[in-house]
mmCIF file of C-alpha atoms in Angstrom:
data_model
loop_
_atom_site.group_PDB
_atom_site.id
_atom_site.type_symbol
_atom_site.label_atom_id
_atom_site.label_comp_id
_atom_site.label_asym_id
_atom_site.label_seq_id
_atom_site.Cartn_x
_atom_site.Cartn_y
_atom_site.Cartn_z
ATOM 1 C CA MET A 131 0.000 0.000 0.000
ATOM 2 C CA LEU A 132 1.072 3.560 -0.630
ATOM 3 C CA ARG A 133 1.958 5.283 2.637
ATOM 4 C CA VAL A 134 -0.249 8.293 3.359
ATOM 5 C CA PRO A 135 0.900 10.130 6.531
ATOM 6 C CA SER A 136 -0.608 8.426 9.584
ATOM 7 C CA SER A 137 -1.699 11.812 10.991
ATOM 8 C CA ILE A 138 -4.285 12.031 8.196
ATOM 9 C CA LEU A 139 -7.334 9.950 9.128
ATOM 10 C CA PRO A 140 -9.541 8.243 6.507
ATOM 11 C CA ASN A 141 -12.580 10.339 7.433
ATOM 12 C CA GLN A 142 -10.674 13.572 6.817
ATOM 13 C CA PHE A 143 -10.490 13.430 3.033
ATOM 14 C CA GLN A 144 -11.959 12.123 -0.178
ATOM 15 C CA SER A 145 -9.650 10.069 -2.335
ATOM 16 C CA LEU A 146 -9.167 8.658 -5.799
ATOM 17 C CA ASN A 147 -6.939 5.598 -6.135
ATOM 18 C CA ILE A 148 -5.180 4.143 -9.125
ATOM 19 C CA ARG A 149 -5.635 0.435 -8.543
ATOM 20 C CA ARG A 150 -3.080 -2.237 -9.246
ATOM 21 C CA SER A 151 -3.830 -4.319 -12.303
ATOM 22 C CA GLU A 152 -4.336 -8.032 -11.762
ATOM 23 C CA THR A 153 -1.242 -8.794 -13.825
ATOM 24 C CA SER A 154 1.093 -6.480 -11.889
ATOM 25 C CA ASP A 155 3.386 -7.746 -9.146
ATOM 26 C CA ARG A 156 2.041 -7.927 -5.614
ATOM 27 C CA ASP A 157 4.436 -5.311 -4.282
ATOM 28 C CA ALA A 158 3.365 -2.617 -6.721
ATOM 29 C CA SER A 159 1.754 0.352 -4.984
ATOM 30 C CA GLU A 160 -1.198 2.540 -5.714
ATOM 31 C CA MET A 161 -1.095 6.242 -6.287
ATOM 32 C CA THR A 162 -3.654 8.205 -4.313
ATOM 33 C CA PHE A 163 -5.284 11.508 -5.205
ATOM 34 C CA VAL A 164 -6.393 13.165 -1.982
ATOM 35 C CA ALA A 165 -8.685 16.168 -1.582
ATOM 36 C CA TYR A 166 -8.619 17.590 1.944
ATOM 37 C CA ARG A 167 -11.822 18.992 3.356
ATOM 38 C CA SER A 168 -10.918 22.113 5.311
ATOM 39 C CA ASP A 169 -13.723 21.648 7.864
ATOM 40 C CA VAL A 170 -12.040 18.581 9.363
ATOM 41 C CA TYR A 171 -8.377 18.960 8.456
ATOM 42 C CA PRO A 172 -6.351 19.994 11.567
ATOM 43 C CA GLU A 173 -5.212 23.612 11.686
ATOM 44 C CA ARG A 174 -1.718 22.598 12.822
ATOM 45 C CA ASN A 175 0.002 19.251 12.477
ATOM 46 C CA GLU A 176 3.365 17.665 11.791
ATOM 47 C CA VAL A 177 3.631 15.330 8.802
ATOM 48 C CA PHE A 178 6.381 12.944 7.728
ATOM 49 C CA PHE A 179 6.106 12.300 3.999
ATOM 50 C CA GLU A 180 6.694 8.606 3.420
ATOM 51 C CA GLU A 181 5.955 9.111 -0.279
ATOM 52 C CA HIS A 182 6.580 11.928 -2.722
ATOM 53 C CA ALA A 183 3.684 14.390 -2.610
ATOM 54 C CA VAL A 184 2.307 17.303 -4.620
ATOM 55 C CA ILE A 185 0.141 19.884 -2.851
ATOM 56 C CA VAL A 186 -1.963 22.266 -4.946
ATOM 57 C CA VAL A 187 -3.450 25.159 -2.955
ATOM 58 C CA LEU A 188 -7.048 25.700 -4.095
ATOM 59 C CA GLU A 189 -8.144 28.303 -1.524
ATOM 60 C CA GLY A 190 -6.816 30.090 1.544
ATOM 61 C CA GLU A 191 -3.319 30.268 2.979
ATOM 62 C CA LYS A 192 -1.032 27.938 4.874
ATOM 63 C CA LYS A 193 2.491 27.831 6.298
ATOM 64 C CA PHE A 194 4.797 24.861 5.749
ATOM 65 C CA SER A 195 7.938 24.647 7.892
ATOM 66 C CA SER A 196 10.710 22.085 7.416
ATOM 67 C CA PRO A 197 14.106 22.050 9.165
ATOM 68 C CA THR A 198 15.581 24.109 6.309
ATOM 69 C CA GLN A 199 12.606 25.968 4.774
ATOM 70 C CA GLU A 200 9.617 28.106 5.681
ATOM 71 C CA LEU A 201 7.021 28.549 2.944
ATOM 72 C CA HIS A 202 3.890 30.689 3.201
ATOM 73 C CA VAL A 203 1.620 29.586 0.363
ATOM 74 C CA SER A 204 -1.693 30.794 -1.013
ATOM 75 C CA LYS A 205 -4.104 30.016 -3.840
ATOM 76 C CA GLY A 206 -2.323 29.102 -7.059
ATOM 77 C CA GLN A 207 0.868 27.792 -5.500
ATOM 78 C CA ILE A 208 2.163 24.237 -5.853
ATOM 79 C CA LEU A 209 4.587 22.372 -3.584
ATOM 80 C CA PHE A 210 6.445 19.160 -4.395
ATOM 81 C CA PHE A 211 7.573 17.297 -1.262
ATOM 82 C CA GLN A 212 10.299 14.724 -1.723
ATOM 83 C CA ARG A 213 9.964 11.434 0.126
ATOM 84 C CA GLY A 214 11.547 11.632 3.571
ATOM 85 C CA CYS A 215 10.599 15.264 4.224
ATOM 86 C CA TYR A 216 8.916 16.221 7.502
ATOM 87 C CA SER A 217 6.955 19.414 7.807
ATOM 88 C CA MET A 218 4.967 21.383 10.357
ATOM 89 C CA ASN A 219 1.802 22.581 8.611
ATOM 90 C CA GLU A 220 -0.238 25.490 9.952
ATOM 91 C CA SER A 221 -3.418 26.892 8.395
ATOM 92 C CA ILE A 222 -3.445 30.699 8.230
ATOM 93 C CA ASP A 223 -7.218 30.944 7.693
ATOM 94 C CA ALA A 224 -10.269 28.678 7.838
ATOM 95 C CA ASN A 225 -10.764 28.778 4.055
ATOM 96 C CA TYR A 226 -7.733 26.620 3.272
ATOM 97 C CA LYS A 227 -8.387 23.863 0.739
ATOM 98 C CA SER A 228 -5.920 21.815 -1.230
ATOM 99 C CA LEU A 229 -5.548 18.902 -3.579
ATOM 100 C CA VAL A 230 -2.791 16.470 -2.618
ATOM 101 C CA PHE A 231 -1.219 13.761 -4.752
ATOM 102 C CA PHE A 232 0.859 11.013 -3.129
ATOM 103 C CA VAL A 233 3.106 9.276 -5.648
ATOM 104 C CA ASN A 234 5.382 6.278 -5.242
ATOM 105 C CA GLU A 235 8.764 6.020 -6.956
ATOM 106 C CA LYS A 236 7.756 3.090 -9.169
ATOM 107 C CA MET A 237 5.221 5.257 -10.986
ATOM 108 C CA LEU A 238 7.685 8.134 -11.277
ATOM 109 C CA LYS A 239 10.267 5.823 -12.846
ATOM 110 C CA GLU A 240 7.668 4.503 -15.285
ATOM 111 C CA PHE A 241 6.758 8.062 -16.250
ATOM 112 C CA VAL A 242 10.376 9.013 -16.967
ATOM 113 C CA SER A 243 10.936 5.841 -19.000
ATOM 114 C CA GLN A 244 7.938 6.740 -21.160
ATOM 115 C CA HIS A 245 9.143 10.337 -21.722
ATOM 116 C CA LEU A 246 12.916 10.063 -22.011
ATOM 117 C CA THR A 247 13.130 12.773 -24.660
ATOM 118 C CA ILE A 248 11.933 15.327 -22.089
ATOM 119 C CA PHE A 249 14.906 14.564 -19.866
ATOM 120 C CA GLN A 250 17.615 14.177 -22.480
ATOM 121 C CA THR A 251 19.462 16.467 -24.868
ATOM 122 C CA LYS A 252 19.582 15.775 -28.612
ATOM 123 C CA ASN A 253 22.658 13.564 -28.193
ATOM 124 C CA GLY A 254 20.858 11.429 -25.595
ATOM 125 C CA ALA A 255 22.585 12.811 -22.518
ATOM 126 C CA MET A 256 20.795 14.140 -19.449
ATOM 127 C CA ALA A 257 20.325 17.914 -19.554
ATOM 128 C CA ALA A 258 22.642 19.492 -16.969
ATOM 129 C CA HIS A 259 20.752 20.413 -13.803
ATOM 130 C CA SER A 260 21.995 20.049 -10.246
ATOM 131 C CA LEU A 261 19.809 18.306 -7.698
ATOM 132 C CA PRO A 262 17.798 20.623 -5.418
ATOM 133 C CA ASP A 263 19.240 21.192 -1.954
ATOM 134 C CA SER A 264 15.771 21.440 -0.414
ATOM 135 C CA LEU A 265 13.206 18.669 0.007
ATOM 136 C CA ILE A 266 10.335 21.030 -0.907
ATOM 137 C CA LEU A 267 10.083 22.521 -4.402
ATOM 138 C CA SER A 268 7.779 25.494 -4.993
ATOM 139 C CA MET A 269 6.054 26.399 -8.255
ATOM 140 C CA LEU A 270 3.327 28.763 -9.448
ATOM 141 C CA SER A 271 0.204 27.580 -11.238
ATOM 142 C CA SER A 272 -0.817 28.650 -14.744
ATOM 143 C CA PRO A 273 -4.189 28.946 -16.520
ATOM 144 C CA THR A 274 -3.648 25.587 -18.225
ATOM 145 C CA PHE A 275 -2.715 23.883 -14.948
ATOM 146 C CA THR A 276 -5.788 25.385 -13.269
ATOM 147 C CA THR A 277 -7.940 23.973 -16.083
ATOM 148 C CA PHE A 278 -6.320 20.555 -15.553
ATOM 149 C CA ILE A 279 -7.118 20.633 -11.813
ATOM 150 C CA GLN A 280 -10.725 21.640 -12.504
ATOM 151 C CA SER A 281 -11.042 18.702 -14.917
ATOM 152 C CA LEU A 282 -10.024 16.310 -12.123
ATOM 153 C CA LEU A 283 -12.315 17.473 -9.324
ATOM 154 C CA PRO A 284 -15.598 16.017 -10.753
ATOM 155 C CA TYR A 285 -14.188 12.489 -10.446
ATOM 156 C CA PHE A 286 -14.297 12.604 -6.641
ATOM 157 C CA GLY A 287 -17.354 10.714 -5.446
ATOM 158 C CA THR A 288 -18.077 9.118 -8.840
ATOM 159 C CA ASN A 289 -17.749 5.590 -10.183
ATOM 160 C CA ALA A 290 -16.903 6.224 -13.808
ATOM 161 C CA ARG A 291 -16.662 3.029 -15.824
ATOM 162 C CA PHE A 292 -13.070 3.624 -16.879
ATOM 163 C CA LEU A 293 -11.999 5.628 -13.831
ATOM 164 C CA ASN A 294 -8.750 3.710 -13.300
ATOM 165 C CA GLU A 295 -7.642 4.296 -16.885
ATOM 166 C CA ILE A 296 -8.667 7.960 -16.704
ATOM 167 C CA LEU A 297 -6.669 8.469 -13.497
ATOM 168 C CA ARG A 298 -3.565 6.978 -15.084
ATOM 169 C CA LEU A 299 -3.864 9.548 -17.845
ATOM 170 C CA LYS A 300 -4.433 12.278 -15.260
ATOM 171 C CA PHE A 301 -1.244 11.213 -13.494
ATOM 172 C CA GLN A 302 0.657 11.623 -16.762
ATOM 173 C CA GLU A 303 -0.964 15.037 -17.250
ATOM 174 C CA LEU A 304 -0.053 16.114 -13.728
ATOM 175 C CA LEU A 305 3.662 15.446 -14.176
ATOM 176 C CA LEU A 306 3.774 16.949 -17.657
ATOM 177 C CA HIS A 307 2.157 20.140 -16.354
ATOM 178 C CA LEU A 308 4.564 20.284 -13.398
ATOM 179 C CA LEU A 309 7.559 19.868 -15.685
ATOM 180 C CA GLU A 310 6.231 22.728 -17.794
ATOM 181 C CA LEU A 311 5.970 24.902 -14.661
ATOM 182 C CA ASP A 312 9.423 23.797 -13.487
ATOM 183 C CA THR A 313 11.315 26.867 -14.701
ATOM 184 C CA THR A 314 14.434 26.065 -12.627
ATOM 185 C CA GLY A 315 14.809 22.497 -13.898
ATOM 186 C CA GLN A 316 14.985 21.173 -10.338
ATOM 187 C CA LEU A 317 11.992 18.852 -10.664
ATOM 188 C CA ARG A 318 13.329 17.419 -13.912
ATOM 189 C CA ALA A 319 16.718 16.771 -12.299
ATOM 190 C CA MET A 320 15.075 15.126 -9.288
ATOM 191 C CA LEU A 321 12.894 12.835 -11.429
ATOM 192 C CA TRP A 322 15.919 11.781 -13.477
ATOM 193 C CA HIS A 323 17.798 11.111 -10.258
ATOM 194 C CA ILE A 324 14.953 8.838 -9.113
ATOM 195 C CA TYR A 325 14.810 7.104 -12.497
ATOM 196 C CA GLU A 326 18.514 6.243 -12.357
ATOM 197 C CA GLY A 327 18.096 4.874 -8.837
ATOM 198 C CA GLN A 328 20.965 6.861 -7.354
ATOM 199 C CA LYS A 329 20.725 5.773 -3.748
ATOM 200 C CA THR A 330 17.217 7.064 -3.157
ATOM 201 C CA ASP A 331 16.680 4.221 -0.691
ATOM 202 C CA LEU A 332 19.369 5.678 1.574
ATOM 203 C CA ASP A 333 17.567 9.032 1.639
ATOM 204 C CA PHE A 334 14.327 7.348 2.680
ATOM 205 C CA LEU A 335 16.015 5.028 5.180
ATOM 206 C CA MET A 336 17.901 7.772 6.982
ATOM 207 C CA ASN A 337 14.980 10.195 7.154
ATOM 208 C CA THR A 338 12.646 7.422 8.338
ATOM 209 C CA TYR A 339 14.925 6.205 11.147
ATOM 210 C CA LEU A 340 16.686 9.484 11.939
ATOM 211 C CA LEU A 341 15.332 9.708 15.494
ATOM 212 C CA LYS A 342 15.366 5.981 16.254
ATOM 213 C CA PRO A 343 18.046 4.593 18.627
ATOM 214 C CA LEU A 344 19.608 2.325 15.988
ATOM 215 C CA SER A 345 23.248 1.332 15.688
ATOM 216 C CA MET A 346 25.209 1.588 12.420
ATOM 217 C CA SER A 347 24.997 -2.181 12.079
ATOM 218 C CA GLU A 348 21.220 -2.062 12.428
ATOM 219 C CA LEU A 349 20.932 0.738 9.850
ATOM 220 C CA ALA A 350 23.167 -1.226 7.488
ATOM 221 C CA ARG A 351 20.983 -4.300 7.889
ATOM 222 C CA LEU A 352 17.828 -2.262 7.236
ATOM 223 C CA SER A 353 19.428 -0.941 4.034
ATOM 224 C CA GLY A 354 20.225 -4.469 2.837
ATOM 225 C CA ARG A 355 23.991 -3.825 2.949
ATOM 226 C CA SER A 356 26.946 -5.013 4.958
ATOM 227 C CA LEU A 357 28.291 -2.469 7.441
ATOM 228 C CA SER A 358 31.296 -1.657 5.242
ATOM 229 C CA ALA A 359 29.138 -1.333 2.097
ATOM 230 C CA PHE A 360 26.646 0.843 3.970
ATOM 231 C CA LYS A 361 29.368 3.248 5.127
ATOM 232 C CA ARG A 362 30.963 3.315 1.677
ATOM 233 C CA ASP A 363 27.670 3.933 -0.159
ATOM 234 C CA PHE A 364 26.593 6.479 2.452
ATOM 235 C CA GLU A 365 29.744 8.585 2.152
ATOM 236 C CA SER A 366 29.622 8.342 -1.650
ATOM 237 C CA HIS A 367 26.001 9.545 -1.698
ATOM 238 C CA PHE A 368 25.988 12.176 1.075
ATOM 239 C CA GLN A 369 29.676 13.205 1.004
ATOM 240 C CA ILE A 370 29.769 12.843 4.787
ATOM 241 C CA SER A 371 30.031 10.013 7.332
ATOM 242 C CA PRO A 372 26.791 8.458 8.672
ATOM 243 C CA GLY A 373 27.518 9.498 12.251
ATOM 244 C CA HIS A 374 28.186 13.126 11.360
ATOM 245 C CA TRP A 375 25.102 13.255 9.084
ATOM 246 C CA ILE A 376 22.871 11.902 11.870
ATOM 247 C CA ARG A 377 24.190 14.421 14.412
ATOM 248 C CA GLN A 378 23.673 17.357 12.040
ATOM 249 C CA LYS A 379 20.163 16.265 10.985
ATOM 250 C CA ARG A 380 19.080 15.681 14.577
ATOM 251 C CA LEU A 381 20.230 19.178 15.511
ATOM 252 C CA GLU A 382 18.304 20.584 12.523
ATOM 253 C CA HIS A 383 15.243 18.700 13.750
ATOM 254 C CA ALA A 384 15.807 20.141 17.229
ATOM 255 C CA GLN A 385 15.803 23.670 15.821
ATOM 256 C CA PHE A 386 12.622 22.835 13.900
ATOM 257 C CA LEU A 387 10.890 21.626 17.096
ATOM 258 C CA LEU A 388 12.025 24.612 19.144
ATOM 259 C CA ARG A 389 10.677 27.031 16.538
ATOM 260 C CA ASN A 390 7.405 25.293 15.780
ATOM 261 C CA THR A 391 6.281 23.496 18.958
ATOM 262 C CA ASP A 392 5.866 24.246 22.657
ATOM 263 C CA LYS A 393 8.449 21.629 23.689
ATOM 264 C CA ASN A 394 11.169 22.843 26.036
ATOM 265 C CA VAL A 395 14.909 22.267 25.658
ATOM 266 C CA SER A 396 14.887 19.163 27.862
ATOM 267 C CA GLU A 397 12.018 17.552 25.900
ATOM 268 C CA VAL A 398 13.648 18.332 22.550
ATOM 269 C CA SER A 399 16.982 17.003 23.773
ATOM 270 C CA MET A 400 15.384 13.705 24.741
ATOM 271 C CA GLU A 401 13.396 13.450 21.488
ATOM 272 C CA ILE A 402 16.477 13.732 19.291
ATOM 273 C CA GLY A 403 18.411 11.139 21.280
ATOM 274 C CA TYR A 404 20.590 13.146 23.695
ATOM 275 C CA GLU A 405 20.626 11.612 27.176
ATOM 276 C CA SER A 406 22.373 14.688 28.565
ATOM 277 C CA VAL A 407 20.766 18.123 28.149
ATOM 278 C CA SER A 408 24.148 19.795 28.674
ATOM 279 C CA HIS A 409 25.670 17.752 25.824
ATOM 280 C CA PHE A 410 22.739 18.761 23.601
ATOM 281 C CA ILE A 411 23.155 22.458 24.435
ATOM 282 C CA LYS A 412 26.885 22.243 23.721
ATOM 283 C CA ALA A 413 26.326 20.501 20.352
ATOM 284 C CA TYR A 414 23.569 22.942 19.414
ATOM 285 C CA LYS A 415 25.723 25.976 20.211
ATOM 286 C CA SER A 416 28.615 24.485 18.246
ATOM 287 C CA LYS A 417 26.393 24.178 15.154
ATOM 288 C CA TYR A 418 24.328 27.381 15.365
ATOM 289 C CA GLY A 419 26.511 29.728 17.423
ATOM 290 C CA PHE A 420 23.949 30.260 20.202
ATOM 291 C CA THR A 421 22.158 28.182 22.799
ATOM 292 C CA PRO A 422 18.750 26.601 22.077
ATOM 293 C CA LYS A 423 16.948 28.964 24.485
ATOM 294 C CA ARG A 424 17.430 31.812 22.013
ATOM 295 C CA VAL A 425 15.301 29.967 19.449
ATOM 296 C CA VAL A 426 12.247 29.736 21.679
#
């Protein structure tokens, strides 16, 4: 099954699912189209994105905060969340409505394989674009994209005879529109990165288990690698050792919690795996140049 954030309850949205075909393998996932109803969606919540997601703001305003970004969005804006991103979401007004698409990597890879000419130059090479540093990409809608979204909304709550086939076409349309709106080339670079399979599993693994008390051997086993292969692949992919990466990401998460929640320094220290508050304060000051109390 495709992993929709557990903080979103089934009675809080309407959904459209692309079903697996009977001939596909058992591990293949669905893609889910989700329309949030603003009257039941929580005003403030923290979400870990276990799948890639696209959020289209239909009405109202909302703030999305990740450890490295703060985005205030309104009607007509589009956000692409990469798998492994966690975000604190806060509604600015009661009119907020959005359309959310959760997409698994298998479908993204299939899309790229069917549209290779979009991603390649005339000589067959990948067009030069660096991967985005941030896990959240922001784009602005267009009249044609708005028309596409309006064409999708009537399918919620219906049982069209060929709904599954229609939704597969809509998925293709969605990505083609987003690539057209992707003026920086970051989305195209990210999709090509996924298609080539360049260690995306390590990104997901580390973001999923970042706050868990796991040893390097346990993380290596979860990744399907020996300890030496895990360390080698990790440093090749992230350009940093696993231990240093974990410490830096946990401190980023600590800053995120201190800015966006009511948790005190002691609670945050415990949540990110520091048994000693004094050790946490020292590590935090070393990274940010000031003590955590100044963030509150």
